[in-house]
Every structure is written in structure tokens, then in C-alpha cells.
Amino acid sequence: MKREKWWKDKVIYQIYPKSFNDSNDDGIGDLKGIIEKIDYLKGLGVDILWLSPCFKSPFADQGYDISDYYEIDPQFGSIEDMERLIEEAKKRDMYILLDLVVNHCSDEHEWFKQACEDPDGRYGKYFYIRDRLSDGKVPTNWRSYFGGSVWSELPGHPDKVYFHAFHEKQPDLNWENPEVRTEIYKMICWWLEKGIAGFRIDAIRNIRKPKVFENYTPDGEDGLCSIDRMIENAQDIGEFLKEMRRETFDKYDAFTVAEVSGDVTDELDAYVGENGYFSSIFDFREIELSFRDGETGRKQDITAEEYKQACFISQREFAKCGTAVNVIENHDGPRGVNRFIKEGEVCLESKKMLGALNYFMKGIPCIYQGQELGMENLKFKSPEEFKDISDKFRFENAISQGYDEKRAVELTAKMSRDNGRMPMAWNDSMYGGFSHVKPWMTVIDNYDELNVQTEAEDSNSVLNFYKRMAELRNNPVYKKCFIDGEFIPKWRLKQNLMAYIRKANREIMIIGNYKNSPDRVVLEAPYTAILLNNYEDDPNDKINIDLKPYQLLVMEV
Ligand code: NOJ
């Protein structure tokens, strides 16, 4: 069936509910807080609001461990608040995406509790429960994402273990069991009936496990091996994903964007093609550059050239079959500006340049809360500031490797997932106007300058630049070009400069001088208009373009 792409000209904004806006002064963001700020989001030119999980949860992994899929966690409000948010969004031609976390649930979900009661009964089959081997060992040597084995002892059953790809409080659901799939589809349809527009889909490549559970060659001193090997050995994920699409999303013309980790270039058509499992997936090629040296020796500094080449490859591959969702950051890592701009060169101009290079590529831009303000990484001072489960694990790991506390904090901080989870800054009052009480998480140091109100009043701010980007992308004269226009890389070999053309009924060139020194490019013909510039003055010459450090130009050529 050919699906209508009502979403292809939209812009997504990711909300991390716990840190967005606190309406009831308990230090934690909530749904009413989001409703209070919906006009701000409308003004930013975003259409689709993706909310990280707000379902009932013990918050071992900040809500990515769901104990009831049909309830809103009381910290965030109620079902009625969610219904109101959906309604308020509709009034403004906006859409709500919820986070679909169905690779695993929480160990506090009723299903898991029942499974512990009776591992051989109905709910035991909802999970991967195995007997320990005769020597007491666990069935495989796979390492969970957050460290340690993927197997933990089933509570109350010392002879049995259960599988969790993430934390032990996140048992994996057994998708091989048709009853589990039916339950999941029922829940998805229940939410779609409520009027949400679709889902961001969590960790979806994990749902299929290999037919045989066996040890792989260890790749670390812990004797374990990366769980990525398990994913590589799992076959036919499409069987489940096609069924899910047919039974749920297709019926509601829902928009879906999946989190697909690892390189799926060869399977891109199956994921996002005309009959793909999803409307789109995130393009993580750039972000994943950080992980190429493996778990332990994470390479952290990404050069301008590496970023550019990764974008160009992704654009080429998505052009063959479907739509990418383009991101520079999310709730799972450092701020984009800290990841992709050299240390010491993160400034107004470089923030705007990076934002625009990403925003105008082909696909759907996805802005993460605070990105539009130019928020930077947290300056962690003590281990108590790490709230994230995997940060805590990495910190402990660094200590056990012999680093002192100060160094262990530094090592954990750079790639910390908490970097993106600090409260949003709304004004220069105490706690950045996020709450009247001390928030659950450290507030950025410089919220007195970097906040929505102050930036709204400053025409040169990152915030106003993001607004200008939205206006330009929505300008009826250029819209077709930005949405459907071909993506053509330009001066591919010119070092530390990223440029491309978007070509449809018009031709628009986007140039980013990706370094802290000037450069010159020579156009084939004079440009006809400068549409966006992160410096005040336009170039003197219309052919020989002198670029200032980190200058960004969008021009009609
Ligand atoms: C990906 C989510 O983005 C991350 O925050 C979470 O920890 C894992 N999936 C597990 O749900």
C-alpha cells in the first residue's frame, strides 16, 4: 500500500519531559509544563513534538523502563493531561509522538512480577528465562549495554536467569511469543486511537534474538562480548516489523521514526523504502563516529571532515529509498556543539553553522530541547551529579581501573548522557525558570545568559537564528526546494568546509566554513540572494566569496 507522507515537510522537536518545564514545583518537569510552553514551540516553527517516555515507571533508566504502558507516571501528570496536550497540539496543527519502548519493559511491570511467581506459566513466556547451566553459569557471554552480563538471576529462582539487553530492571520481552506481540499491538492502537500522530521507536533492532544462544569470542577483560554480535546474528527482524506496521501504524496513517543502531545501509530500503517498516529512521552515522573505537577506547573528537563525509554518505543512501530524520544530539549523549565542534571553538557562529548545516539537509530536522538555545555540556564537578544509570556504571568502572575521583568524573563527563538532560532554561531567574524549587538535576551554569527569554530579546541569539531557519524552510518560495530538492555535495574535497546544493525548482547553496579561520570559495555564477547568514555583513563579492571563521551562508544561486 502506498502511504501518504503527510509528515515529510515537518520539523520534529524532542522533549525530555523530566527536564522541560515544571508546572507544580516539585523539581520535575511535567505534561502541564509542556502545555504551558506549547506556543513557544509553535513559534519555533516545529510541528511534531516527540516526548521521551512519560509512562508509569520506576525510572531506573529515566522512564525507558515502563511498568504500565496505559498510565502516565504521576510525576508527569495524568491521562487527562495527556489528552489535553494532544488537543492543544491539534488546535495548533501540531502533532504528538510518544516513545514506544517495547524491546523491554520494567521488572516492576505486572507481566514480569507474574513471570517471577511462575516462570513456567503464561507470563514466564513473555520473557527470555533460562535455566542456569549445570556449572551455575549463565547461557551466554553477552555484555549488556550498560555493562555486565545480559543475564541476571530471576528473583526467587536461584537456578534461573532472565535476559536484559539494557539494565537488569529492563527485562527483554519475548517477541517470539505471539501473545506478547498481540498485547503490544493492542497498546499501540490504544494510544493511536487517543489521537497521537505516531511514535519514536526505541531500540528496535534488539527485539529479534539469534535462534541459538551461544558464546561469542570475548572482546574485553570481563570475558564478555559486545551485544552487537548478538544483533548481527539475529535473522529476519522484518517478519515482526512488517506485522507491527500492518497491525498498527498503517491503520492510522501514523508517522514512525525508529532508533536503529549500527550500520543498516544495506537494509535501508527495508526500513524506510516505499514499503518500509517505518516512515523514517534517525541518521546516527555522524553520532556513531564517537563509538567507532569500541566500548572502552571511545574516540571522542570528530573532525569537520569526518562529520561532512558521514553526512554526505547518509544523504546519498537515503536518497535511494526514503526519509532520514537528521539530528545532532538527543538525550543519550553530549550536546551536538560539543561533539561536532572543536573544544575551545564552540561559539555563537559555530553553533549556528552546525545547526544550519544539519537543518537544511534533505530529510526531517529533529531539534533536541535546548539545542535551539545553544546549550552546551554540563561541567560536572562531582560523581553525585551523574543521575544516569550508564554514567554511574562508567564512573565506577573508571574508579575500578585505578583513576582517581577527579579524573573518573572527567572521563565520564565528556560522553555523559546527562549532558543533554539538564533542565531547560526559560529565563534568568533562579533555576533558569524551570522550577521554583531545586530541580532533580543540575542546572547549567550560565542560564542567566543562555535562556529563552534573554535570547528571544537578542536578535543575534542562537534562538532567533533557529527561528529564521524555520521561516526560511517554510517560505513558500523555497519550501519545495528544501523539502523535495535533490542534495548535491559541493567542493567535497575542500578541507574543513561543508557545502551542498538543494536543487528543485530553484537552487539553494548552503556553505559552512567549518573552522576557526577564513576561507574563500569561488562560485560559477554570481549568487542571486543571501537567504541566511550567521554574520551581519553579506559578502562583498557575488562570485568570490570570502568566508569568515565558522561562517554559514544560505544563498540562492
Ligand atoms: C535508547 C534510549 O534512547 C535510551 O535512553 C535508553 O536507555 C535505551 N534505548 C533503552 O531503552
Coordinates of C-alpha atoms and ligand atoms in Angstrom, one line a residue:
M1 CA 0.0 0.0 0.0
K2 CA 1.4 3.4 -0.9
R3 CA 1.4 5.5 2.2
E4 CA 0.6 9.2 2.3
K5 CA 3.6 11.2 3.5
W6 CA 1.8 14.0 5.5
W7 CA 4.9 14.3 7.6
K8 CA 7.6 14.9 5.0
D9 CA 7.7 18.7 5.4
K10 CA 7.6 18.7 9.2
V11 CA 10.2 19.5 11.8
I12 CA 10.4 17.4 15.0
Y13 CA 11.3 18.7 18.5
Q14 CA 12.3 16.3 21.1
I15 CA 11.1 16.9 24.7
Y16 CA 12.7 15.3 27.6
P17 CA 9.7 15.7 29.9
K18 CA 11.5 15.4 33.2
S19 CA 13.7 18.4 32.3
F20 CA 11.4 20.6 30.2
N21 CA 9.2 22.7 32.4
D22 CA 7.9 22.1 35.9
S23 CA 4.4 23.4 36.4
N24 CA 3.8 22.2 40.0
D25 CA 7.1 23.0 41.7
D26 CA 8.3 19.5 42.6
G27 CA 11.6 19.9 40.7
I28 CA 10.5 17.6 37.9
G29 CA 9.1 18.6 34.5
D30 CA 5.5 17.5 33.7
L31 CA 2.8 17.4 31.0
K32 CA 1.1 20.6 32.2
G33 CA 4.5 22.2 31.9
I34 CA 4.7 21.2 28.3
I35 CA 1.2 22.6 27.6
E36 CA 2.3 25.9 29.2
K37 CA 5.1 26.1 26.6
I38 CA 3.4 24.9 23.5
D39 CA 3.1 28.4 22.0
Y40 CA 6.8 28.8 22.4
L41 CA 7.3 25.6 20.4
K42 CA 4.9 26.7 17.8
G43 CA 6.8 30.0 17.4
L44 CA 10.0 28.0 16.9
G45 CA 8.4 26.5 13.7
V46 CA 8.3 22.9 15.0
D47 CA 5.4 20.7 14.1
I48 CA 5.9 17.3 15.7
L49 CA 6.6 17.0 19.4
W50 CA 8.3 13.8 20.4
L51 CA 8.1 13.1 24.1
S52 CA 10.6 10.8 25.7
P53 CA 8.7 8.2 27.8
C54 CA 6.2 9.6 30.3
F55 CA 4.5 6.3 31.2
K56 CA 4.4 4.8 34.6
S57 CA 7.9 3.8 35.5
P58 CA 10.3 3.2 38.5
F59 CA 12.8 5.4 36.5
A60 CA 15.8 3.1 36.7
D61 CA 16.5 4.3 33.1
Q62 CA 14.6 7.5 33.3
G63 CA 11.3 6.1 32.0
Y64 CA 12.8 3.8 29.4
D65 CA 11.7 1.1 31.9
I66 CA 7.9 1.1 31.7
S67 CA 5.8 -0.6 34.4
D68 CA 2.4 0.3 32.8
Y69 CA 2.0 1.3 29.2
Y70 CA -1.5 2.6 29.7
E71 CA -0.7 5.0 32.6
I72 CA 1.1 8.3 32.7
D73 CA 3.6 8.4 35.6
P74 CA 2.1 10.5 38.4
Q75 CA 5.3 12.7 38.4
F76 CA 4.3 13.9 34.9
G77 CA 0.5 14.1 35.5
S78 CA -2.4 12.0 34.3
I79 CA -4.0 10.6 31.2
E80 CA -6.3 13.7 31.2
D81 CA -3.2 15.9 31.0
M82 CA -2.0 13.8 28.0
E83 CA -5.4 14.1 26.3
R84 CA -5.3 17.9 26.8
L85 CA -1.8 18.1 25.4
I86 CA -3.0 16.1 22.3
E87 CA -5.9 18.5 22.0
E88 CA -3.8 21.7 22.4
A89 CA -1.3 20.4 19.8
K90 CA -4.2 19.7 17.3
K91 CA -5.5 23.2 17.8
R92 CA -2.2 24.5 16.6
D93 CA -1.7 22.0 13.7
M94 CA 0.9 20.2 15.8
Y95 CA 1.4 16.5 16.4
I96 CA 2.4 14.4 19.4
L97 CA 4.7 11.4 19.1
L98 CA 5.1 9.1 22.0
D99 CA 8.1 6.9 22.7
L100 CA 7.5 3.2 22.0
V101 CA 9.7 1.2 24.3
V102 CA 8.8 -2.4 23.6
N103 CA 12.0 -4.3 23.4
H104 CA 11.8 -4.4 27.2
C105 CA 9.6 -3.3 30.0
S106 CA 10.3 -2.8 33.7
D107 CA 10.9 -5.5 36.2
E108 CA 8.0 -3.8 38.1
H109 CA 5.6 -4.5 35.2
E110 CA 2.8 -6.9 36.2
W111 CA 3.9 -9.3 33.5
F112 CA 7.4 -9.7 35.0
K113 CA 6.1 -10.0 38.5
Q114 CA 3.8 -12.8 37.3
A115 CA 6.7 -14.4 35.5
C116 CA 8.7 -14.4 38.8
E117 CA 5.7 -16.0 40.5
D118 CA 5.5 -18.8 37.9
P119 CA 8.4 -19.0 35.4
D120 CA 6.8 -21.9 33.6
G121 CA 3.4 -20.3 33.4
R122 CA 1.8 -17.9 30.8
Y123 CA 3.9 -14.8 31.8
G124 CA 7.2 -16.7 32.0
K125 CA 6.8 -17.0 28.3
Y126 CA 6.7 -13.2 27.9
F127 CA 10.4 -13.0 28.7
Y128 CA 13.6 -14.9 28.0
I129 CA 14.0 -17.1 31.1
R130 CA 16.6 -19.8 31.0
D131 CA 18.0 -22.4 33.5
R132 CA 21.5 -21.8 34.6
L133 CA 24.0 -24.2 33.0
S134 CA 25.0 -27.2 35.1
D135 CA 28.1 -25.4 36.4
G136 CA 25.9 -22.5 37.5
K137 CA 27.0 -20.3 34.6
V138 CA 24.7 -18.2 32.5
P139 CA 23.7 -19.2 29.0
T140 CA 25.9 -16.7 27.0
N141 CA 28.8 -14.3 27.5
W142 CA 27.0 -11.3 26.0
R143 CA 27.6 -7.9 27.6
S144 CA 24.6 -5.6 28.3
Y145 CA 24.7 -2.0 27.0
F146 CA 25.1 -0.7 30.5
G147 CA 27.8 -3.1 31.4
G148 CA 27.9 -6.6 33.0
S149 CA 26.2 -9.7 31.7
V150 CA 22.8 -9.6 29.9
W151 CA 21.7 -12.3 32.3
S152 CA 20.5 -11.8 35.9
E153 CA 19.1 -14.1 38.4
L154 CA 15.3 -14.4 38.2
P155 CA 14.1 -13.1 41.6
G156 CA 13.1 -16.0 43.8
H157 CA 14.7 -18.6 41.5
P158 CA 18.4 -19.0 42.0
D159 CA 18.5 -21.7 39.3
K160 CA 17.1 -19.4 36.6
V161 CA 18.2 -16.3 34.8
Y162 CA 16.5 -13.8 32.6
F163 CA 17.8 -11.7 29.7
H164 CA 18.1 -7.9 29.6
A165 CA 20.0 -6.1 26.8
F166 CA 20.0 -3.0 29.0
H167 CA 19.8 -2.7 32.8
E168 CA 18.6 -5.6 35.0
K169 CA 15.5 -3.6 35.7
Q170 CA 14.7 -3.8 31.9
P171 CA 13.8 -7.4 31.1
D172 CA 13.6 -8.0 27.4
L173 CA 10.1 -9.0 26.1
N174 CA 9.9 -12.2 24.1
W175 CA 8.7 -11.2 20.7
E176 CA 8.8 -14.8 19.5
N177 CA 5.6 -15.2 21.6
P178 CA 2.6 -14.2 19.5
E179 CA 0.7 -13.3 22.6
V180 CA 3.3 -10.7 23.5
R181 CA 3.1 -9.1 20.1
T182 CA -0.7 -9.0 20.2
E183 CA -0.5 -7.2 23.6
I184 CA 2.0 -4.7 22.2
Y185 CA -0.1 -4.0 19.1
K186 CA -3.2 -3.6 21.2
M187 CA -1.4 -1.0 23.3
I188 CA -0.1 0.9 20.2
C189 CA -3.6 1.1 18.7
W190 CA -5.0 2.3 22.1
W191 CA -2.7 5.3 22.0
L192 CA -3.2 6.0 18.3
E193 CA -7.0 5.9 19.0
K194 CA -6.3 8.7 21.5
G195 CA -5.1 10.9 18.7
I196 CA -1.4 10.8 18.9
A197 CA 0.3 11.0 15.5
G198 CA 2.8 8.2 15.9
F199 CA 5.8 7.0 17.7
R200 CA 9.5 7.3 18.1
I201 CA 10.6 3.7 18.4
D202 CA 13.2 2.6 20.9
A203 CA 16.0 0.1 20.4
I204 CA 14.0 -1.8 17.8
R205 CA 16.9 -3.9 16.4
N206 CA 17.1 -5.6 19.7
I207 CA 13.7 -7.3 19.5
R208 CA 15.0 -10.2 17.4
K209 CA 17.4 -12.6 19.1
P210 CA 19.5 -15.3 17.3
K211 CA 18.0 -18.7 17.1
V212 CA 20.8 -20.2 19.0
F213 CA 22.1 -18.7 22.2
E214 CA 25.8 -19.3 22.3
N215 CA 29.1 -17.7 23.5
Y216 CA 30.9 -15.5 21.1
T217 CA 34.6 -14.6 21.2
P218 CA 35.2 -12.3 24.2
D219 CA 36.3 -8.7 23.3
G220 CA 37.1 -7.4 26.8
E221 CA 38.9 -8.2 30.0
D222 CA 35.5 -9.1 31.5
G223 CA 35.4 -12.1 29.3
L224 CA 32.2 -10.9 27.7
C225 CA 31.5 -9.7 24.2
S226 CA 29.5 -6.8 22.8
I227 CA 25.8 -7.3 22.4
D228 CA 26.2 -6.0 18.9
R229 CA 27.4 -9.5 17.9
M230 CA 24.0 -10.8 19.0
I231 CA 22.2 -8.3 16.8
E232 CA 24.3 -9.3 13.8
N233 CA 23.4 -12.9 14.3
A234 CA 19.7 -12.4 14.6
Q235 CA 17.8 -13.1 11.4
D236 CA 14.6 -11.8 9.8
I237 CA 13.6 -8.9 12.0
G238 CA 11.4 -7.8 9.1
E239 CA 8.9 -10.5 10.0
F240 CA 8.0 -8.8 13.2
L241 CA 8.3 -5.3 11.9
K242 CA 6.1 -5.8 8.9
E243 CA 3.5 -7.4 11.1
M244 CA 3.7 -4.5 13.6
R245 CA 3.2 -1.9 10.8
R246 CA 0.3 -3.8 9.3
E247 CA -1.5 -4.3 12.6
T248 CA -0.9 -0.8 14.0
F249 CA 0.7 2.2 12.2
D250 CA -0.9 1.5 8.7
K251 CA -4.4 1.6 10.2
Y252 CA -3.9 5.1 11.5
D253 CA -1.5 6.6 8.9
A254 CA 0.9 7.1 11.8
F255 CA 4.3 8.6 11.5
T256 CA 7.1 6.5 12.9
V257 CA 10.8 7.2 13.4
A258 CA 12.9 4.4 14.7
E259 CA 16.0 4.3 16.6
V260 CA 18.1 1.8 14.7
S261 CA 21.6 1.5 16.0
G262 CA 24.5 0.2 13.9
D263 CA 25.0 0.3 10.2
V264 CA 21.9 -0.7 8.3
T265 CA 23.0 0.9 5.0
D266 CA 22.4 -2.3 3.1
E267 CA 18.9 -2.7 4.5
L268 CA 17.8 0.9 4.3
D269 CA 15.1 0.2 1.7
A270 CA 13.5 -2.4 4.0
Y271 CA 13.5 0.1 6.8
V272 CA 12.4 3.3 5.1
G273 CA 11.6 2.4 1.5
E274 CA 8.1 2.8 0.0
N275 CA 7.0 -0.4 1.8
G276 CA 9.5 0.1 4.7
Y277 CA 8.8 -0.9 8.2
F278 CA 8.9 2.7 9.3
S279 CA 8.2 6.2 7.9
S280 CA 11.8 7.1 8.7
I281 CA 14.8 6.3 11.0
F282 CA 17.3 8.6 12.6
D283 CA 20.5 9.2 10.8
F284 CA 23.0 8.3 13.5
R285 CA 26.0 7.9 11.2
E286 CA 27.6 11.1 12.5
I287 CA 26.9 10.5 16.2
E288 CA 28.1 6.9 15.9
L289 CA 31.5 8.2 14.8
S290 CA 32.1 8.6 18.5
F291 CA 31.8 4.9 19.1
R292 CA 34.0 3.5 16.3
D293 CA 36.8 2.6 18.5
G294 CA 34.7 0.4 20.6
E295 CA 33.3 0.5 24.1
T296 CA 36.5 1.1 26.0
G297 CA 38.5 3.3 23.8
R298 CA 35.7 5.6 22.7
K299 CA 37.1 8.1 20.1
Q300 CA 35.6 11.4 21.1
D301 CA 36.8 14.0 18.8
I302 CA 35.1 14.2 15.5
T303 CA 36.7 16.3 12.8
A304 CA 34.9 18.6 10.4
E305 CA 35.9 16.3 7.6
E306 CA 34.6 13.2 9.3
Y307 CA 31.3 14.9 10.0
K308 CA 30.9 16.1 6.4
Q309 CA 31.8 12.8 4.9
A310 CA 29.3 11.0 7.2
C311 CA 26.5 13.4 6.2
F312 CA 27.3 13.0 2.5
I313 CA 27.2 9.2 2.7
S314 CA 23.9 9.2 4.6
Q315 CA 22.3 11.7 2.2
R316 CA 23.4 9.6 -0.8
E317 CA 22.0 6.4 0.8
F318 CA 18.7 7.9 2.0
A319 CA 18.2 9.5 -1.4
K320 CA 17.9 6.0 -2.9
C321 CA 14.9 5.0 -0.9
G322 CA 13.4 7.2 1.9
T323 CA 13.5 9.8 4.5
A324 CA 16.1 10.4 7.2
V325 CA 15.5 12.2 10.4
N326 CA 18.5 14.4 10.9
V327 CA 19.9 15.0 14.4
I328 CA 23.0 16.4 16.1
E329 CA 22.0 15.4 19.6
N330 CA 19.4 13.8 21.8
H331 CA 19.0 12.7 25.4
D332 CA 21.6 9.9 25.1
G333 CA 24.8 11.9 24.8
P334 CA 26.7 15.1 24.7
R335 CA 25.4 18.3 23.2
G336 CA 25.9 18.4 19.4
V337 CA 28.0 21.5 19.6
N338 CA 30.4 19.8 22.0
R339 CA 30.5 16.6 19.9
F340 CA 31.0 18.2 16.5
I341 CA 32.8 21.5 17.2
K342 CA 36.5 21.6 18.3
E343 CA 37.0 22.3 22.0
G344 CA 37.6 26.0 22.5
E345 CA 35.8 26.9 19.3
V346 CA 32.2 26.4 20.5
C347 CA 30.8 29.9 20.0
L348 CA 27.7 31.7 18.6
E349 CA 28.8 31.3 15.0
S350 CA 29.9 27.7 15.2
K351 CA 26.6 26.8 17.0
K352 CA 24.6 28.4 14.2
M353 CA 26.7 26.9 11.5
L354 CA 26.3 23.4 12.8
G355 CA 22.6 23.8 13.3
A356 CA 22.0 25.1 9.8
L357 CA 24.2 22.5 8.0
N358 CA 22.0 19.9 9.7
Y359 CA 18.7 21.6 9.3
F360 CA 18.8 22.1 5.6
M361 CA 19.9 18.7 4.5
K362 CA 17.3 16.5 2.9
G363 CA 15.0 14.9 5.5
I364 CA 13.2 15.9 8.6
P365 CA 15.2 18.0 11.1
C366 CA 14.9 17.0 14.7
I367 CA 15.8 19.6 17.3
Y368 CA 16.5 18.4 20.9
Q369 CA 15.3 20.7 23.6
G370 CA 17.9 23.4 24.4
Q371 CA 19.7 22.9 21.1
E372 CA 17.9 26.0 19.8
L373 CA 19.5 28.0 22.7
G374 CA 22.9 26.6 22.0
M375 CA 23.1 24.7 25.3
E376 CA 26.4 23.1 26.0
N377 CA 27.6 20.1 28.1
L378 CA 27.4 20.3 31.8
K379 CA 30.5 21.0 33.8
F380 CA 30.3 18.0 36.2
K381 CA 32.1 18.7 39.4
S382 CA 31.3 15.6 41.4
P383 CA 30.1 12.0 40.8
E384 CA 26.8 12.8 42.7
E385 CA 25.8 14.8 39.6
F386 CA 25.6 11.7 37.5
K387 CA 22.0 10.6 37.5
D388 CA 22.1 8.3 34.5
I389 CA 22.4 4.6 35.1
S390 CA 25.1 4.1 32.4
D391 CA 27.1 7.2 33.6
K392 CA 27.2 5.7 37.1
F393 CA 28.4 2.5 35.7
R394 CA 31.1 4.1 33.6
F395 CA 32.2 6.2 36.6
E396 CA 32.5 3.1 38.8
N397 CA 34.4 1.4 36.0
A398 CA 36.9 4.2 35.7
I399 CA 37.5 4.1 39.5
S400 CA 38.0 0.3 39.4
Q401 CA 40.6 0.8 36.7
G402 CA 42.5 2.9 39.1
Y403 CA 41.6 6.5 38.1
D404 CA 41.2 9.0 41.0
E405 CA 37.8 10.5 41.5
K406 CA 38.5 13.8 39.7
R407 CA 39.8 12.0 36.6
A408 CA 37.0 9.5 36.7
V409 CA 34.5 12.3 36.7
E410 CA 36.2 13.9 33.7
L411 CA 36.3 10.7 31.8
T412 CA 32.6 10.0 32.4
A413 CA 31.6 13.6 31.8
K414 CA 32.5 14.0 28.2
M415 CA 30.2 11.4 26.8
S416 CA 27.7 11.5 29.7
R417 CA 24.1 11.0 28.8
D418 CA 23.3 13.5 31.5
N419 CA 24.8 16.3 29.3
G420 CA 21.5 16.6 27.5
R421 CA 19.2 16.0 30.4
M422 CA 19.7 19.2 32.4
P423 CA 16.7 21.4 32.9
M424 CA 15.7 23.7 30.1
A425 CA 16.4 27.4 30.9
W426 CA 13.4 29.7 30.4
N427 CA 14.6 32.9 31.9
D428 CA 17.4 34.3 34.2
S429 CA 15.6 33.7 37.5
M430 CA 16.6 31.0 40.0
Y431 CA 17.0 27.6 38.3
G432 CA 16.5 29.2 34.9
G433 CA 12.8 29.5 35.5
F434 CA 12.4 25.7 35.1
S435 CA 11.1 25.4 38.6
H436 CA 10.8 27.3 41.9
V437 CA 12.5 24.5 43.8
K438 CA 15.8 22.8 43.3
P439 CA 15.4 20.6 40.2
W440 CA 16.1 16.9 40.1
M441 CA 19.2 17.5 38.0
T442 CA 22.0 20.1 38.0
V443 CA 21.1 23.4 36.1
I444 CA 23.6 24.8 33.6
D445 CA 26.0 27.4 35.0
N446 CA 25.3 30.2 32.5
Y447 CA 21.5 30.2 32.5
D448 CA 21.5 33.9 33.2
E449 CA 22.6 34.5 29.6
L450 CA 21.5 31.4 27.9
N451 CA 17.7 31.1 28.3
V452 CA 14.6 31.5 26.2
Q453 CA 13.6 35.0 27.4
T454 CA 17.0 36.6 27.1
E455 CA 17.7 35.0 23.7
A456 CA 14.2 36.0 22.4
E457 CA 15.2 39.6 23.0
D458 CA 18.5 39.4 21.3
S459 CA 18.3 39.4 17.5
N460 CA 21.8 37.8 17.3
S461 CA 21.0 34.8 19.5
V462 CA 21.1 31.2 18.6
L463 CA 17.3 31.0 19.3
N464 CA 16.5 33.8 16.8
F465 CA 18.7 32.1 14.2
Y466 CA 16.7 28.8 14.7
K467 CA 13.5 30.8 14.2
R468 CA 14.9 32.3 11.0
M469 CA 15.8 28.8 9.8
A470 CA 12.2 27.7 10.3
E471 CA 10.9 30.7 8.5
L472 CA 13.2 30.1 5.5
R473 CA 12.3 26.4 5.3
N474 CA 8.6 27.3 5.4
N475 CA 8.8 30.2 2.9
P476 CA 6.5 29.1 0.1
V477 CA 9.1 30.3 -2.5
Y478 CA 11.8 27.9 -1.2
K479 CA 9.8 25.2 0.5
K480 CA 9.7 22.8 -2.4
C481 CA 13.4 23.1 -2.8
F482 CA 14.1 22.4 0.9
I483 CA 11.7 19.5 1.1
D484 CA 12.0 17.7 -2.2
G485 CA 15.1 19.2 -3.6
E486 CA 18.0 16.9 -4.6
F487 CA 21.0 17.0 -2.3
I488 CA 24.2 17.7 -4.2
P489 CA 27.5 17.8 -2.3
K490 CA 29.8 20.7 -3.3
W491 CA 33.6 21.0 -3.1
R492 CA 33.7 17.6 -1.4
L493 CA 37.5 17.6 -1.2
K494 CA 37.9 21.1 0.2
Q495 CA 39.1 20.5 3.7
N496 CA 37.1 21.9 6.7
L497 CA 34.4 23.3 4.5
M498 CA 31.0 21.7 4.1
A499 CA 28.8 22.8 1.3
Y500 CA 25.9 21.4 -0.6
I501 CA 23.2 22.4 -3.0
R502 CA 19.5 21.7 -2.7
K503 CA 18.0 21.7 -6.2
A504 CA 14.4 21.5 -7.3
N505 CA 12.5 24.4 -9.0
R506 CA 15.3 26.6 -7.6
E507 CA 18.9 26.1 -6.5
I508 CA 20.0 26.9 -3.0
M509 CA 23.5 26.6 -1.8
I510 CA 24.4 26.0 1.9
I511 CA 28.0 26.7 2.8
G512 CA 29.6 26.2 6.3
N513 CA 33.2 27.3 6.8
Y514 CA 33.8 24.6 9.4
K515 CA 36.9 26.0 11.1
N516 CA 38.2 29.0 13.0
S517 CA 40.0 30.7 10.1
P518 CA 38.9 32.4 7.0
D519 CA 38.5 30.8 3.6
R520 CA 37.4 31.7 0.0
V521 CA 35.1 29.9 -2.4
V522 CA 34.6 30.8 -6.0
L523 CA 31.1 30.4 -7.4
E524 CA 30.4 29.5 -11.0
A525 CA 28.0 32.5 -11.3
P526 CA 27.0 35.3 -9.1
Y527 CA 24.6 34.3 -6.3
T528 CA 21.2 35.9 -6.6
A529 CA 20.3 36.3 -2.9
I530 CA 21.6 35.6 0.5
L531 CA 18.9 33.9 2.5
L532 CA 20.6 33.4 5.7
N533 CA 24.0 34.5 7.2
N534 CA 25.3 34.0 10.7
Y535 CA 27.4 37.2 10.4
E536 CA 25.9 40.6 10.0
D537 CA 27.5 41.7 6.7
D538 CA 26.9 39.9 3.4
P539 CA 30.0 39.1 1.3
N540 CA 31.4 42.0 -0.8
D541 CA 31.7 40.0 -4.0
K542 CA 29.0 37.8 -5.5
I543 CA 31.4 35.3 -7.1
N544 CA 34.5 35.3 -4.9
I545 CA 33.0 34.6 -1.5
D546 CA 35.3 35.4 1.4
L547 CA 34.1 33.4 4.4
K548 CA 34.8 34.3 8.0
P549 CA 35.5 31.7 10.7
Y550 CA 32.6 29.4 11.1
Q551 CA 30.5 31.5 8.7
L552 CA 27.3 29.9 7.4
L553 CA 25.6 31.1 4.3
V554 CA 22.4 30.0 2.6
M555 CA 22.1 31.5 -0.8
E556 CA 20.1 31.2 -3.9
V557 CA 22.4 30.5 -6.8
Ligands
NOJ1 C1 17.5 4.1 23.8 C2 17.1 5.3 24.6 O1 17.2 6.4 23.8 C3 17.9 5.3 25.8 O2 17.8 6.4 26.6 C4 17.6 4.0 26.7 O3 18.4 3.9 27.7 C5 17.7 2.8 25.8 N1 17.2 2.9 24.5 C6 16.9 1.6 26.5 O4 15.5 1.8 26.4

